[in-house]
CSV table of C-alpha atoms in Angstrom, one decimal:
chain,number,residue,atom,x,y,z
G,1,UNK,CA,-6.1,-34.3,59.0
G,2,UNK,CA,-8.7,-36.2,57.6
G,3,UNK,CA,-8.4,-38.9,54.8
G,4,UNK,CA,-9.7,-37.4,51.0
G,5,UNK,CA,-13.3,-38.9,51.0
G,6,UNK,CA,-13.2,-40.0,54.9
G,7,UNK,CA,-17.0,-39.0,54.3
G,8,UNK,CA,-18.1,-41.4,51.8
G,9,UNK,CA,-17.9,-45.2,52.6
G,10,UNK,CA,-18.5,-47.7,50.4
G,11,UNK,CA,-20.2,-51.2,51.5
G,12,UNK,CA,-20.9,-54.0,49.4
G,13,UNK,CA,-24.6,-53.1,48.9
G,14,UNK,CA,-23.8,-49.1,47.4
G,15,UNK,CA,-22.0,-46.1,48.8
G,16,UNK,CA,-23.3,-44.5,52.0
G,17,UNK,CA,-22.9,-40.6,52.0
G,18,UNK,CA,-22.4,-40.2,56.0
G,19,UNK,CA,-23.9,-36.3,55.9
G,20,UNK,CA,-26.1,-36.6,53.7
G,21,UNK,CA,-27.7,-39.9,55.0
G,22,UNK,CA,-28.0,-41.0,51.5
G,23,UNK,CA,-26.8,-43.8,49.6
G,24,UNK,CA,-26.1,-44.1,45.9
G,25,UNK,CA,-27.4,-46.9,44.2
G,26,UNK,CA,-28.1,-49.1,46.6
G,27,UNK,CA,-28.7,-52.8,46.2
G,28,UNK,CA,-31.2,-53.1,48.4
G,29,UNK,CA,-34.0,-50.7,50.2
G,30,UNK,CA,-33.0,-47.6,51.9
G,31,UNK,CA,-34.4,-44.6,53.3
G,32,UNK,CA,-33.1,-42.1,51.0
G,33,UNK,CA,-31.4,-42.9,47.5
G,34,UNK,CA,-29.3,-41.3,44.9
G,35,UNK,CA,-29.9,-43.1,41.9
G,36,UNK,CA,-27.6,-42.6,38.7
G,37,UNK,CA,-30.0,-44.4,35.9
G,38,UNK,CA,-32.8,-47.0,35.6
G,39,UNK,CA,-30.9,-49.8,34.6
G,40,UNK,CA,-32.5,-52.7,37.6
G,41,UNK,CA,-28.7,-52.8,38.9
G,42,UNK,CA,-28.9,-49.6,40.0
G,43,UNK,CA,-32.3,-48.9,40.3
G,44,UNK,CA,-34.1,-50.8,42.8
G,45,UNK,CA,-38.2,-50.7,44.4
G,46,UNK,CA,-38.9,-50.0,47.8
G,47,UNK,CA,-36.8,-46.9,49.1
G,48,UNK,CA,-38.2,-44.4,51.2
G,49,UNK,CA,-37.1,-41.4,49.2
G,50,UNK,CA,-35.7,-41.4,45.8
G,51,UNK,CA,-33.7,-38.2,43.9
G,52,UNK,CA,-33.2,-38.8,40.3
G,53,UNK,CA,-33.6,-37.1,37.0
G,54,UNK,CA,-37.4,-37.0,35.6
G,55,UNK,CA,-36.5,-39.5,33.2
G,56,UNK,CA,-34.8,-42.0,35.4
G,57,UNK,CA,-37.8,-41.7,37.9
G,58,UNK,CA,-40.1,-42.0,34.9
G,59,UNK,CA,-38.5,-45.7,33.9
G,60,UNK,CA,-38.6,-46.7,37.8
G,61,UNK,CA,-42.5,-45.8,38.0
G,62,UNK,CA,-42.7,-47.7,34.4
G,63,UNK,CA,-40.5,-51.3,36.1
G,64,UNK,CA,-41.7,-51.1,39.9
G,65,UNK,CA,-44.6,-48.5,40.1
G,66,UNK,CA,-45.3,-45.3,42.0
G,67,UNK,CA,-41.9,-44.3,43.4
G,68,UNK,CA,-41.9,-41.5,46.0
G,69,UNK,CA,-39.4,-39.6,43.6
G,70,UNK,CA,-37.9,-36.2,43.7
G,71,UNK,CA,-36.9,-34.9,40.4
G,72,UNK,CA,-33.6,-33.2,40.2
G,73,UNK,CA,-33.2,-31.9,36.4
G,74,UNK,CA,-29.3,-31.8,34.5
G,75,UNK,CA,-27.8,-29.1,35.8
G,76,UNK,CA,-30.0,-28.5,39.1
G,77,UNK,CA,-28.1,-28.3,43.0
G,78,UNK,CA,-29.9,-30.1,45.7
G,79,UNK,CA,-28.8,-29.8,49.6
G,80,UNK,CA,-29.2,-32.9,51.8
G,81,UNK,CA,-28.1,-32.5,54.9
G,82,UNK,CA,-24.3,-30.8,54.7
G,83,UNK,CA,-24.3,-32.1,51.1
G,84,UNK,CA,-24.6,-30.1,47.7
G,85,UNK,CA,-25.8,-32.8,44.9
G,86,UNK,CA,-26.2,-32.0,41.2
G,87,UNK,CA,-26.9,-34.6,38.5
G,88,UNK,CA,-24.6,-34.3,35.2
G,89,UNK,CA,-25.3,-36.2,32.0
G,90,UNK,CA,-23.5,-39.5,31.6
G,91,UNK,CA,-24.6,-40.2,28.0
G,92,UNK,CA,-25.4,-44.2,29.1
G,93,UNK,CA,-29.3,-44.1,28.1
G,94,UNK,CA,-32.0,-42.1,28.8
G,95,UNK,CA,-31.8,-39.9,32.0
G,96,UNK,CA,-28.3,-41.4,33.4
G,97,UNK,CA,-26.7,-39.4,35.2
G,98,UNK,CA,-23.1,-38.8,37.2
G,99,UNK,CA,-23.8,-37.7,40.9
G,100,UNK,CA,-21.7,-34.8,41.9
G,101,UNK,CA,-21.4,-34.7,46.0
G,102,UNK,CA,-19.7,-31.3,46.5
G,103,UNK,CA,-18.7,-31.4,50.9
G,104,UNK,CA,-16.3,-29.4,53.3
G,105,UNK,CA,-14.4,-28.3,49.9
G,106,UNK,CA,-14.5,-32.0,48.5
G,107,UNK,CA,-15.5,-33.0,45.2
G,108,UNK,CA,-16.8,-36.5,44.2
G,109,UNK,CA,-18.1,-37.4,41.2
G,110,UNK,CA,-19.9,-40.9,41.0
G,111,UNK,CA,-20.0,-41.5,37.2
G,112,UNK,CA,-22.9,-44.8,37.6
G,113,UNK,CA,-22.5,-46.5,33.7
G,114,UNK,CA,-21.5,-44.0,31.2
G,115,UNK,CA,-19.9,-43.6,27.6
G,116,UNK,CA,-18.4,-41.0,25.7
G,117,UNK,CA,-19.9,-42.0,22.2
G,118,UNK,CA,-22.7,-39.9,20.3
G,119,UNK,CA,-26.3,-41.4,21.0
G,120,UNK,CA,-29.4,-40.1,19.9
G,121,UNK,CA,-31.3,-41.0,22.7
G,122,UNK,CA,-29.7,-39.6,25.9
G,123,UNK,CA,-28.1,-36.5,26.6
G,124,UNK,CA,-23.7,-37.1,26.2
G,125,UNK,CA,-21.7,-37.3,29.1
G,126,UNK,CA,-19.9,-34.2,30.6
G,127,UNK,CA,-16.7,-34.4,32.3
G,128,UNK,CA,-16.5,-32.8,36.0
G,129,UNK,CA,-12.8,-32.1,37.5
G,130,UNK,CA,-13.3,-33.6,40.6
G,131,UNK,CA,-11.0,-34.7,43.9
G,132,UNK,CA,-12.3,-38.5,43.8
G,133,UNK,CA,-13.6,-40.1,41.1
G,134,UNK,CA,-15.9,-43.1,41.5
G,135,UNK,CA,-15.8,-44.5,38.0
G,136,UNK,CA,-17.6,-48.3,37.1
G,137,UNK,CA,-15.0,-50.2,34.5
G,138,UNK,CA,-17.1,-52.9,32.8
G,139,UNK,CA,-14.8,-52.3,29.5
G,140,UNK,CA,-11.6,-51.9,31.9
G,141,UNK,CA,-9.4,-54.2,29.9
G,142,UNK,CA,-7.2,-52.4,26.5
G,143,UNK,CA,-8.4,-55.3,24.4
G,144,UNK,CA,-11.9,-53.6,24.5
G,145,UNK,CA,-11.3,-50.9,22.0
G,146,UNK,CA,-15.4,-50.1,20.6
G,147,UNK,CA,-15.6,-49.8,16.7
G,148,UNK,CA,-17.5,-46.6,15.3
G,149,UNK,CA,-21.2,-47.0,15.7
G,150,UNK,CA,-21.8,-46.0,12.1
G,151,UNK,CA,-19.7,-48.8,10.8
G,152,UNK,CA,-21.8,-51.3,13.4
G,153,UNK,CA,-25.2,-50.2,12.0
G,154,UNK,CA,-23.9,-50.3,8.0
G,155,UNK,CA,-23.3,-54.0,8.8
G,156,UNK,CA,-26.8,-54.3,9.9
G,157,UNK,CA,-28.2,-53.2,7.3
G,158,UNK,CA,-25.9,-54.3,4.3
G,159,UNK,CA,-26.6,-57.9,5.8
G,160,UNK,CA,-30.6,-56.6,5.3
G,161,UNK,CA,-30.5,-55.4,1.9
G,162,UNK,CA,-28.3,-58.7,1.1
G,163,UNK,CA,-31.0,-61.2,1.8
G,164,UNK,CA,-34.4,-59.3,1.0
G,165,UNK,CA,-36.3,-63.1,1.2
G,166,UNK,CA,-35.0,-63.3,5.1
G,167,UNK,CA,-35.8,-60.7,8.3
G,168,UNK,CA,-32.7,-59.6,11.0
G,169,UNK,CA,-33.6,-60.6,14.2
G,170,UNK,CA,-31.6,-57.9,16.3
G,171,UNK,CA,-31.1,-59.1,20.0
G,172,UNK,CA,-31.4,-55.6,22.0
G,173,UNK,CA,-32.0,-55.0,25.8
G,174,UNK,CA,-35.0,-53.6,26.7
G,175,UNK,CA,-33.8,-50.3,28.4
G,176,UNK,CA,-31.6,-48.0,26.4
G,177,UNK,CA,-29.8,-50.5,23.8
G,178,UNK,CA,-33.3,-51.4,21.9
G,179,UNK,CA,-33.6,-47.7,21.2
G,180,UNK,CA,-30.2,-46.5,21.0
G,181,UNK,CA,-30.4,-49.1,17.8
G,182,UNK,CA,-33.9,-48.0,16.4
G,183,UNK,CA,-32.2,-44.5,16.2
G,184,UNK,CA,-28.9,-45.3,14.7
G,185,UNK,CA,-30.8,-46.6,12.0
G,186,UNK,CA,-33.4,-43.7,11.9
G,187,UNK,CA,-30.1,-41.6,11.5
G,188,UNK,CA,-28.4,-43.8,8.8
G,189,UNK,CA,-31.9,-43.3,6.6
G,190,UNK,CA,-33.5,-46.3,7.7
G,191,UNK,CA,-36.9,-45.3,8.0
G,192,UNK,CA,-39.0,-48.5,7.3
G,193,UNK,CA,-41.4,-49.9,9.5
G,194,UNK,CA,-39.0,-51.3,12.6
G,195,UNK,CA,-41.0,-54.3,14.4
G,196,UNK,CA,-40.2,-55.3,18.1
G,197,UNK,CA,-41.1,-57.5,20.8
G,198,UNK,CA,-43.8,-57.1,22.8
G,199,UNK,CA,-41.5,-56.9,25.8
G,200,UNK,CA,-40.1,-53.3,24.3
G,201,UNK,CA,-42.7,-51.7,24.1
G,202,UNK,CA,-43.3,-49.9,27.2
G,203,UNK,CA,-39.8,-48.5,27.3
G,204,UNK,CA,-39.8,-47.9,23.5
G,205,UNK,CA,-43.4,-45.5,24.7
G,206,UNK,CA,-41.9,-44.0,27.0
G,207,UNK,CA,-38.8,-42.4,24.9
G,208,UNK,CA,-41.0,-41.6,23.0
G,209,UNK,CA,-43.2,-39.5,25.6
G,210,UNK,CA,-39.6,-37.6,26.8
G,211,UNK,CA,-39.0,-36.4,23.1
G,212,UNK,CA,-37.2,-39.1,21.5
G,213,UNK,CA,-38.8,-40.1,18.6
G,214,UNK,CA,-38.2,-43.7,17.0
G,215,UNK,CA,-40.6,-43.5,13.8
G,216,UNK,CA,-42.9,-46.7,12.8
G,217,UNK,CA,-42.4,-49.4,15.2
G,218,UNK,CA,-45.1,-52.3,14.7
G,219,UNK,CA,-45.6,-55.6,17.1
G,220,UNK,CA,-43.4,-58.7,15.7
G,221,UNK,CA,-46.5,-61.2,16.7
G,222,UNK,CA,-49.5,-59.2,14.9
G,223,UNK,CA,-47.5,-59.7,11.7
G,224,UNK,CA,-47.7,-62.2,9.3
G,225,UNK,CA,-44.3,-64.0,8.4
G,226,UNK,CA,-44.2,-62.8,4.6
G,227,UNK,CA,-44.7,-59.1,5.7
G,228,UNK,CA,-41.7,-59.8,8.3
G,229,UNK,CA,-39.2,-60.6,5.0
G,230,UNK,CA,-36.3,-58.2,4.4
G,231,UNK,CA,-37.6,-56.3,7.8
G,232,UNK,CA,-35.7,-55.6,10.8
G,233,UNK,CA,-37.1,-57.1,14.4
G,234,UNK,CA,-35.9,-56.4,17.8
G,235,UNK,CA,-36.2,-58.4,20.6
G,236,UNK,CA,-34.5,-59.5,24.2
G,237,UNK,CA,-31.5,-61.5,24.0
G,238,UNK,CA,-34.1,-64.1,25.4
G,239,UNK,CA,-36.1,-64.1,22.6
G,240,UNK,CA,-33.3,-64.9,19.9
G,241,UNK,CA,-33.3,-68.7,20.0
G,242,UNK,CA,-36.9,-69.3,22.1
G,243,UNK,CA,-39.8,-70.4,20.6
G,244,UNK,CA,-40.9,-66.9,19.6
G,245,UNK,CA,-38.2,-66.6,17.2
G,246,UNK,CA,-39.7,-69.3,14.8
G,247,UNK,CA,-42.4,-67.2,13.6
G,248,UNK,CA,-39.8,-65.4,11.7
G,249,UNK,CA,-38.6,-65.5,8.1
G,250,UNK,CA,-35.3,-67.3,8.3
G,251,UNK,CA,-33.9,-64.9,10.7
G,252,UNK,CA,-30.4,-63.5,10.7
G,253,UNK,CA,-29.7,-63.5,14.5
G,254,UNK,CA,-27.6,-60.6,15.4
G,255,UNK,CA,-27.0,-59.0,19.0
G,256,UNK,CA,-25.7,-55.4,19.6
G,257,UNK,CA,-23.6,-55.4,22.5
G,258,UNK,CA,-19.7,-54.1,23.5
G,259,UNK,CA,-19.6,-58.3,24.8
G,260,UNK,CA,-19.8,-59.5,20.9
G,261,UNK,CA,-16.1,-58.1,20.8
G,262,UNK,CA,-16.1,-61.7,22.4
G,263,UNK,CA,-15.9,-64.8,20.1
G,264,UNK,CA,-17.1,-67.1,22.9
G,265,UNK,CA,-19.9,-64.7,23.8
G,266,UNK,CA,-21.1,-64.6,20.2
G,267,UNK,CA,-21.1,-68.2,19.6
G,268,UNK,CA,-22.9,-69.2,23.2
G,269,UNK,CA,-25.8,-66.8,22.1
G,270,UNK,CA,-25.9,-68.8,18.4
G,271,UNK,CA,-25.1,-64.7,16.7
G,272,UNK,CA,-24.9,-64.7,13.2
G,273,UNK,CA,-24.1,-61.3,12.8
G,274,UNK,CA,-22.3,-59.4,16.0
G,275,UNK,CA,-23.1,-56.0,16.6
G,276,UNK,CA,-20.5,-54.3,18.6
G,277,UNK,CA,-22.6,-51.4,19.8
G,278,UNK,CA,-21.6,-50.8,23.4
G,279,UNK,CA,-23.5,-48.5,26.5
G,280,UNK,CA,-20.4,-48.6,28.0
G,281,UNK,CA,-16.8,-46.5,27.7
G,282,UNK,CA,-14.5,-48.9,26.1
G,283,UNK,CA,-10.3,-48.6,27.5
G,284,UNK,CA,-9.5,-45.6,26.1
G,285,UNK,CA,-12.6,-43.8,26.8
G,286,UNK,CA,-12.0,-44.7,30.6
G,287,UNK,CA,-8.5,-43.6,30.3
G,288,UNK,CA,-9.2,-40.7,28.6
G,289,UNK,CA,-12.4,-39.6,31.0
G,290,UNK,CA,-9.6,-40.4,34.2
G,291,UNK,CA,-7.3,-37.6,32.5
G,292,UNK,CA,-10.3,-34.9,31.5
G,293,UNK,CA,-11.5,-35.2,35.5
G,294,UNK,CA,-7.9,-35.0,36.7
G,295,UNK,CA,-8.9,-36.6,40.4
G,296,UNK,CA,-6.6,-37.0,42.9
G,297,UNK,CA,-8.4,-40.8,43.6
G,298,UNK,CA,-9.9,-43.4,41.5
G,299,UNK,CA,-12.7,-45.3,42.9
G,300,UNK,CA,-13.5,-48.1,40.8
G,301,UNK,CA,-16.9,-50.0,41.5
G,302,UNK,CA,-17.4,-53.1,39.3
G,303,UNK,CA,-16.0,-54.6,35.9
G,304,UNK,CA,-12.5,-55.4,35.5
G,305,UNK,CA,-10.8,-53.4,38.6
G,306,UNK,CA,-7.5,-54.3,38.2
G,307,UNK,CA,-6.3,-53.5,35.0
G,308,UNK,CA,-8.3,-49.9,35.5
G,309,UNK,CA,-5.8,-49.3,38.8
G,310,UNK,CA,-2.8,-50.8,37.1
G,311,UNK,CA,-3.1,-47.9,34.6
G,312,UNK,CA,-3.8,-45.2,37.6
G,313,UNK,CA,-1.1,-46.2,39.7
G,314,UNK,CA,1.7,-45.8,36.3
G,315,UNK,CA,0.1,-42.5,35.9
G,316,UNK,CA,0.5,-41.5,39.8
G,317,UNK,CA,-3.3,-41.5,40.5
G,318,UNK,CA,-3.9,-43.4,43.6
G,319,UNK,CA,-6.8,-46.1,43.0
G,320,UNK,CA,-8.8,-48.5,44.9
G,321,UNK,CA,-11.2,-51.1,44.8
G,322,UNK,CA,-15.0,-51.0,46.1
G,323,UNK,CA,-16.2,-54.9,45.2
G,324,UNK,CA,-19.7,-53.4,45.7
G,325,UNK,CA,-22.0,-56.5,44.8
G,326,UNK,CA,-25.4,-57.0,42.4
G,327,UNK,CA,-23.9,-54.8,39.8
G,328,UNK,CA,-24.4,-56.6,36.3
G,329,UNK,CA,-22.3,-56.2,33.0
G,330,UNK,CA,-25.1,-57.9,31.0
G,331,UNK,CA,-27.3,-54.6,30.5
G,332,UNK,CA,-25.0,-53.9,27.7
């Protein structure tokens, strides 16, 4: 009898589906790719054939150029080769998506990055009962429990109405994180002029063009430094302490991310104000995603492994390791 998932291997540089002759996420250029979201980490140039969601296809064509894409929509079944693939929602940022590989009465669900709280940006994540679940665990550790978003984002802006005479300079990553934070302040009422770095923009357009709608965003450099006082600014982490920074009105330097639950993270980046406002599930939301799938099998493919299959194996779920390489935890 075969082993449970005999037809999926994993090798350092992504997950090879044998009869589908596809790989998911790869690290490097293949000939066909599955590709879970547009994060660079999983969502590399130069493949042959690429399926993805619209959206996710959309980003790649906005980082690397033309891609020769094929859309598969939430929801829709593709067949490659012996293989039925659908693409689920996995609520990380716009487009991201779980791969469902349905073979020979098999199930596997490859979740890519995913949470389970709200965001306005990106469709949530929907749990699939599967046989083997290939799940990431960047958060895998219980003393990464997330505080409520809301609660993150009334910081922000108590800290902004505190200090009208200074700006908060809001360190965001460009893909999914700089708008997640636009919107949980559209949604909490905030609906002045929001200014960002020019390095947002693109992906900050491009919501935009799939429906999500940010308001009044303004470039941070065409402004003057009086008009930037009591003003919220986004920017890439690099930006927070470079030269680019100093055009700014006394900034409050903040940084939404699930790593400010980290002291020493914090302080390295020279935060004032720590936003913990993760793209990732934190412990319990792994925990409790393990349970809703039920698998028989735990995959888990980069973070903090061993905690993750410490917790399987107490519960009787068997678990292994992947170590697949190039995946970052900084996107977050």
């Amino acid at each position: 009898m075969a082993r449970l998932g005999s037809w999926i291997e994993p090798f350092p540089q992504g997950i090879y589906v044998k009869p589908a002759d596809a790989w998911v996420d790869p690290s490097e250029p293949k000939r066909q790719a599955l590709v879970t979201h547009g994060h660079a980490d999983h969502a590399r140039g130069g493949h042959g054939r690429v399926w993805a969601t619209p959206e996710t296809l959309a980003i790649m064509e906005c980082r690397y150029g033309p891609q020769t894409g094929e859309p598969v929509a939430y929801g829709e079944t593709i067949r490659l080769g012996e293989v039925e693939i659908s693409f689920v929602p996995a609520g990380h940022v716009l487009g991201s998506a779980q791969i469902v590989l349905e073979y020979r009465g098999e199930r596997v669900v490859v979740s890519g990055d995913y949470k389970r709280r709200p965001d306005p940006t990106c469709a949530p994540f929907e749990p699939v009962p599967c046989d083997i679940f290939i799940t990431e665990a960047t958060f895998g550790l219980p003393v990464f429990r997330h505080p409520e978003t809301v609660s993150e984002i009334d910081r922000l802006l108590l800290r902004l109405h505190e200090n009208p005479d200074r700006c908060v300079l809001v360190g965001a990553y460009a893909l999914g994180k700089a708008q997640r934070v636009i919107m949980e302040l559209r949604c909490r009422g905030h609906h002045d002029a929001i200014y960002i770095h020019g390095a947002l923009q693109r992906l900050c357009d491009l919501y935009a063009e799939h429906g999500v709608e940010l308001g009044d965003l303004r470039p941070a450099t065409e402004a003057k430094k009086d008009e930037l006082k009591g003003r919220i600014v986004l920017a890439p982490p690099g930006a927070l302490n470079d030269r680019w920074s100093r055009r700014l009105p006394d900034p409050i330097t903040a940084m939404a991310s699930g790593w400010m639950r980290v002291r020493q993270r914090a302080r390295q980046r020279n935060v004032e104000l720590p936003l913990i406002v993760s793209d990732h599930a934190d412990w319990d939301e792994l925990t409790q995603t393990i349970r809703e799938v039920a698998p028989r099998e735990v995959w888990i493919t980069h973070g903090r492994e061993e905690a993750l299959m410490h917790w399987c194996m107490t519960h009787q779920i068997k678990a292994r390791e992947l170590n697949l390489v190039g995946y970052e935890d900084e996107d977050d």
